Short mmCIF file of C-alpha atoms in Angstrom, two decimals:
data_model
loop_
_atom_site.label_atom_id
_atom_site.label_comp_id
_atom_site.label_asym_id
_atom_site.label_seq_id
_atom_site.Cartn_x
_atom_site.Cartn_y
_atom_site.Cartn_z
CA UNK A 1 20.15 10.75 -34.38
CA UNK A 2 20.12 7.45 -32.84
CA UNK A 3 17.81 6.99 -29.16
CA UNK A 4 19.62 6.56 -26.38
CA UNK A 5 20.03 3.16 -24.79
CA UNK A 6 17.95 4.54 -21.90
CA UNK A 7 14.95 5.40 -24.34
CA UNK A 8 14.80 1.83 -25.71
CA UNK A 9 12.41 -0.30 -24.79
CA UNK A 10 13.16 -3.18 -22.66
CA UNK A 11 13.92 -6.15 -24.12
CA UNK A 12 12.01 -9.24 -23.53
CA UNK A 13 14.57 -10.63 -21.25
CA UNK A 14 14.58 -7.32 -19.13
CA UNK A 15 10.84 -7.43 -18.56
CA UNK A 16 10.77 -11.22 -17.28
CA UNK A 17 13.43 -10.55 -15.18
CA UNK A 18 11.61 -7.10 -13.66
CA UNK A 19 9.05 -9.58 -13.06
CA UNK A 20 10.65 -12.20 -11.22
CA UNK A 21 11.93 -9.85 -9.15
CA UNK A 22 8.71 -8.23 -8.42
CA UNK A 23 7.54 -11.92 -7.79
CA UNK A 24 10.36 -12.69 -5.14
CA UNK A 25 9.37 -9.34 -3.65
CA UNK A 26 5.82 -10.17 -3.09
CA UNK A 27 6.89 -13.48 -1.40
CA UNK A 28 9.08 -11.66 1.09
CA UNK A 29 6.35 -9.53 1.77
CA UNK A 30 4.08 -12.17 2.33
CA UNK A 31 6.17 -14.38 4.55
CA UNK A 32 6.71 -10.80 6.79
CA UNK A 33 2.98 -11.36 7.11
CA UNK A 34 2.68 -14.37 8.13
CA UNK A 35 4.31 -13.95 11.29
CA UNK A 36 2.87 -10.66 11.82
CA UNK A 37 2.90 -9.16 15.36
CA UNK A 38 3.10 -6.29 17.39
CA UNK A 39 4.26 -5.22 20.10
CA UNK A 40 3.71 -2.65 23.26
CA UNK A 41 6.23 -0.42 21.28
CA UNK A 42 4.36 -0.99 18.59
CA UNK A 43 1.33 0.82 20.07
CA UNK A 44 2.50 3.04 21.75
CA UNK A 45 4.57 4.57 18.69
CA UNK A 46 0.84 4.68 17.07
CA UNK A 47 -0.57 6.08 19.96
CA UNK A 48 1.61 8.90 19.81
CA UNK A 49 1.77 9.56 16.22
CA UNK A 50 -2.25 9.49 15.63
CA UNK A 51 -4.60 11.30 16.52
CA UNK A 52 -7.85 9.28 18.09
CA UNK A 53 -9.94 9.38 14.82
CA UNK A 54 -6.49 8.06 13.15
CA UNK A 55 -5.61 5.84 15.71
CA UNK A 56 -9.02 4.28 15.29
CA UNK A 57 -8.56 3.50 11.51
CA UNK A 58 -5.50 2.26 12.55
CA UNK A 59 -6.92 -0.45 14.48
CA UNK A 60 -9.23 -1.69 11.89
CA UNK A 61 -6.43 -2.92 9.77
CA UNK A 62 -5.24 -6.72 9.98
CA UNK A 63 -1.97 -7.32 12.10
CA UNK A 64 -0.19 -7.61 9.01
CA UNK A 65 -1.15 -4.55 7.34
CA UNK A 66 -0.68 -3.04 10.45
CA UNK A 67 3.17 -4.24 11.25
CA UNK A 68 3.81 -3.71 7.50
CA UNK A 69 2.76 0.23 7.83
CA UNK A 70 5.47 0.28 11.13
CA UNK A 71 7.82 -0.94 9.08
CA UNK A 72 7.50 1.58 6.77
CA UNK A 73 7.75 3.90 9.59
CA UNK A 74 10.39 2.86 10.56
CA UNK A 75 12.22 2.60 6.93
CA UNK A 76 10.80 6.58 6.79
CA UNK A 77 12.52 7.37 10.10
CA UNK A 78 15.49 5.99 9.15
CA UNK A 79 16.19 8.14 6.10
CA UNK A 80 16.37 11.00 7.98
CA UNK A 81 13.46 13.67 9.84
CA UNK A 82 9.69 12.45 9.62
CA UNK A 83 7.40 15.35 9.77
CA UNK A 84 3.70 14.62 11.38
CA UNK A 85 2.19 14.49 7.79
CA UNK A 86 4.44 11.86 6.82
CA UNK A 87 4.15 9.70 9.82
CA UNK A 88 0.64 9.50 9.51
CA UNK A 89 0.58 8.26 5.50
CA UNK A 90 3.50 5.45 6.36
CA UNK A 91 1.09 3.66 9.06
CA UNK A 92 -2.26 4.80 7.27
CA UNK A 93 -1.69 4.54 3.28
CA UNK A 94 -3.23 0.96 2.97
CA UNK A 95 -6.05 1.11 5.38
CA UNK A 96 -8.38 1.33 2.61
CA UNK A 97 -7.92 -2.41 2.19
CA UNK A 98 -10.18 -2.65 5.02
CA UNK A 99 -12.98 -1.79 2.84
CA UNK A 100 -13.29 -5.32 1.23
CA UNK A 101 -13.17 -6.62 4.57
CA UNK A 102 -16.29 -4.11 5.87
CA UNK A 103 -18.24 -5.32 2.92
CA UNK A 104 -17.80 -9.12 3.34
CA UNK A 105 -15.03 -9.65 0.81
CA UNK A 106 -12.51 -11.22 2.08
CA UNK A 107 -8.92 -9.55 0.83
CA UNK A 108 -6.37 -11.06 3.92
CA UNK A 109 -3.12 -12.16 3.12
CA UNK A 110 -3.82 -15.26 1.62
CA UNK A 111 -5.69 -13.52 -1.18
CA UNK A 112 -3.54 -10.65 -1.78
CA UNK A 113 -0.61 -12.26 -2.15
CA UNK A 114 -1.69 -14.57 -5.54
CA UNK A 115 -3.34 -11.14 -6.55
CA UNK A 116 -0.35 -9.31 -6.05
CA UNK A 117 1.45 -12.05 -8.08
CA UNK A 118 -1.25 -12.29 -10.93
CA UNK A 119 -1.14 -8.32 -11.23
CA UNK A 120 3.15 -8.58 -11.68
CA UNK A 121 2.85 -11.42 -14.41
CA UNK A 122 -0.06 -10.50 -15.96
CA UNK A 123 -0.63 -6.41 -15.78
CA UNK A 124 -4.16 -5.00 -16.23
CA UNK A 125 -6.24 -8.64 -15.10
CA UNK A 126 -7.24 -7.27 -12.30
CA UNK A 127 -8.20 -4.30 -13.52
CA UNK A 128 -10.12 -6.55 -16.08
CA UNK A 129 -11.84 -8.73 -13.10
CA UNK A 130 -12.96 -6.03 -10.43
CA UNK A 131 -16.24 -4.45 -10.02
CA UNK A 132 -16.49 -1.56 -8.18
CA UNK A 133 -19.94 -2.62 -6.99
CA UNK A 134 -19.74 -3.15 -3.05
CA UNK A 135 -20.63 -6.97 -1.94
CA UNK A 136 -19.13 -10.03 -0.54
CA UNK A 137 -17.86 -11.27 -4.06
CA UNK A 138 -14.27 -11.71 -5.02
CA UNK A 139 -14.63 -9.36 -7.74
CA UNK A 140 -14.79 -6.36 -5.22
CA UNK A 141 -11.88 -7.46 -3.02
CA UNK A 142 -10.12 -6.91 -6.36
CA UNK A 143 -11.39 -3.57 -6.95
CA UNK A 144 -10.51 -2.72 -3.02
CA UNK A 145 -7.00 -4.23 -3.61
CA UNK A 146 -6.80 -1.80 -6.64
CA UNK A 147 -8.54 1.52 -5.26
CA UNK A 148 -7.54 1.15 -1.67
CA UNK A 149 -5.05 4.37 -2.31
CA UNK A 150 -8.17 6.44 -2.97
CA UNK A 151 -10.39 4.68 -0.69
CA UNK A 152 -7.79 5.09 2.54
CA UNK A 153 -7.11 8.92 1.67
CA UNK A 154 -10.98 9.46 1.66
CA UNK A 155 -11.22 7.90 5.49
CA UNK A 156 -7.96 9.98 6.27
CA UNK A 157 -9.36 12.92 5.30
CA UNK A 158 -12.75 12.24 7.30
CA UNK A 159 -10.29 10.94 10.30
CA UNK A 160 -9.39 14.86 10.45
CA UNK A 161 -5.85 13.88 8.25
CA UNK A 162 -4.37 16.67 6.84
CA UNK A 163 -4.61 17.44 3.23
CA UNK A 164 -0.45 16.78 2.79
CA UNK A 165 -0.98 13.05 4.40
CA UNK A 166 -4.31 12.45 2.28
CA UNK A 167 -2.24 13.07 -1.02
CA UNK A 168 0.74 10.95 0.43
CA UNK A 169 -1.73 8.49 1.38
CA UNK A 170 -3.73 8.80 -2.11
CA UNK A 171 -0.69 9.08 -4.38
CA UNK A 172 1.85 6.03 -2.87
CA UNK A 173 1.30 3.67 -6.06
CA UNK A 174 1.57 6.34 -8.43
CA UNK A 175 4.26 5.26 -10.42
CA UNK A 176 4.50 9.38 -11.76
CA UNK A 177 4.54 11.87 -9.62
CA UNK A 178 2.82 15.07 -10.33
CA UNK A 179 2.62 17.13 -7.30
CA UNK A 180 4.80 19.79 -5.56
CA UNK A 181 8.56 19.89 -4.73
CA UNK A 182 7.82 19.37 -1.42
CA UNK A 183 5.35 16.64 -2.09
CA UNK A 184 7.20 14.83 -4.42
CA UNK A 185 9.64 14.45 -2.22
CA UNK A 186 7.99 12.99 0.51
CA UNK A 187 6.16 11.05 -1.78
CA UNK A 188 9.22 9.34 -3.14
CA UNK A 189 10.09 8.26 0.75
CA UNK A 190 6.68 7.07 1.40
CA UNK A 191 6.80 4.89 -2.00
CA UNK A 192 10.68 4.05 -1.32
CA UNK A 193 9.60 3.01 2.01
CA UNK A 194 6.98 1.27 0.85
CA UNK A 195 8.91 -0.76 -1.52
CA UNK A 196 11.61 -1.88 0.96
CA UNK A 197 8.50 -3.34 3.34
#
């Protein structure tokens, strides 16, 4: 029996032009964070949504990682209800990015976009470059940019998170999802959410 077409692998064409689009995706995403702001709206929608601990890991994000998590909020919201759980993994699930940061490494916009770029056309470099080794170097920004799923859940979960926006927060680049119905499913908002912003 012959595979299906949707079994094949793509075809060399395909996968260039899954990259290019991942490529014009990352460039949206970094002109949205170049003009980065927010608002009193802004804060207040935090405010309310966070608890203090929350609120303050929150705050130790960069603008733009900051008005990127609101608008995944937002994209959340707008898909239909947005339990407590969920609200808290849209504006918390890259504040482990903030680690590089803490440890002298610097991983702002203007480094995680070419990153973000290197790691769509050539998968597995950074993997290949990062040391998990906190310092100031490059090479740990890299392993930040690549770990900061694990890294945020961990300071969620100290914050007082609870353990349904830890794994939200944990799993949102996990291309398969092995969890509950329930999880799963908010999961695939969070990652859809993600995506869009």
């Amino acid at each position: 029996m012959a595979p299906s077409a949707s079994s094949s692998p793509p075809t060399v064409t395909g996968r260039i032009a899954h990259r290019w689009s991942r490529v014009r995706y990352r460039l949206k995403q970094f002109w949205l964070g170049v003009g980065a702001s927010l608002n009193l709206q802004d804060w207040a929608t935090v405010h309310a949504l966070l608890s203090p601990a929350q609120y303050a890991l929150f705050e130790r994000m960069p603008v733009d990682a900051q008005d990127h998590s609101l608008r995944v909020l937002a994209t959340v919201q707008a898909q239909g209800r947005v339990g407590p759980d969920l609200a808290a993994a849209a504006l918390l699930h890259d504040v482990g990015k903030v680690a590089a940061r803490e440890q002298g490494a610097y991983l702002g916009l203007w480094l995680r976009g070419p990153m973000i770029l290197a790691e769509a056309l050539l998968p597995g470099l950074l993997d290949y470059l990062a040391d998990a080794r906190p310092s100031a170097s490059v090479r740990y920004a890299l392993y930040v940019q690549q770990h900061h799923a694990a890294i945020g859940a961990q300071w969620a979960q100290e914050a007082g998170s609870t353990q349904l926006t830890c794994w939200l927060s944990e799993h949102h680049q996990d291309k398969q999802q092995s969890g509950t119905a329930e999880q799963c499913a908010l999961l695939a908002r969070l990652q859809a959410a993600d995506g869009a912003n």
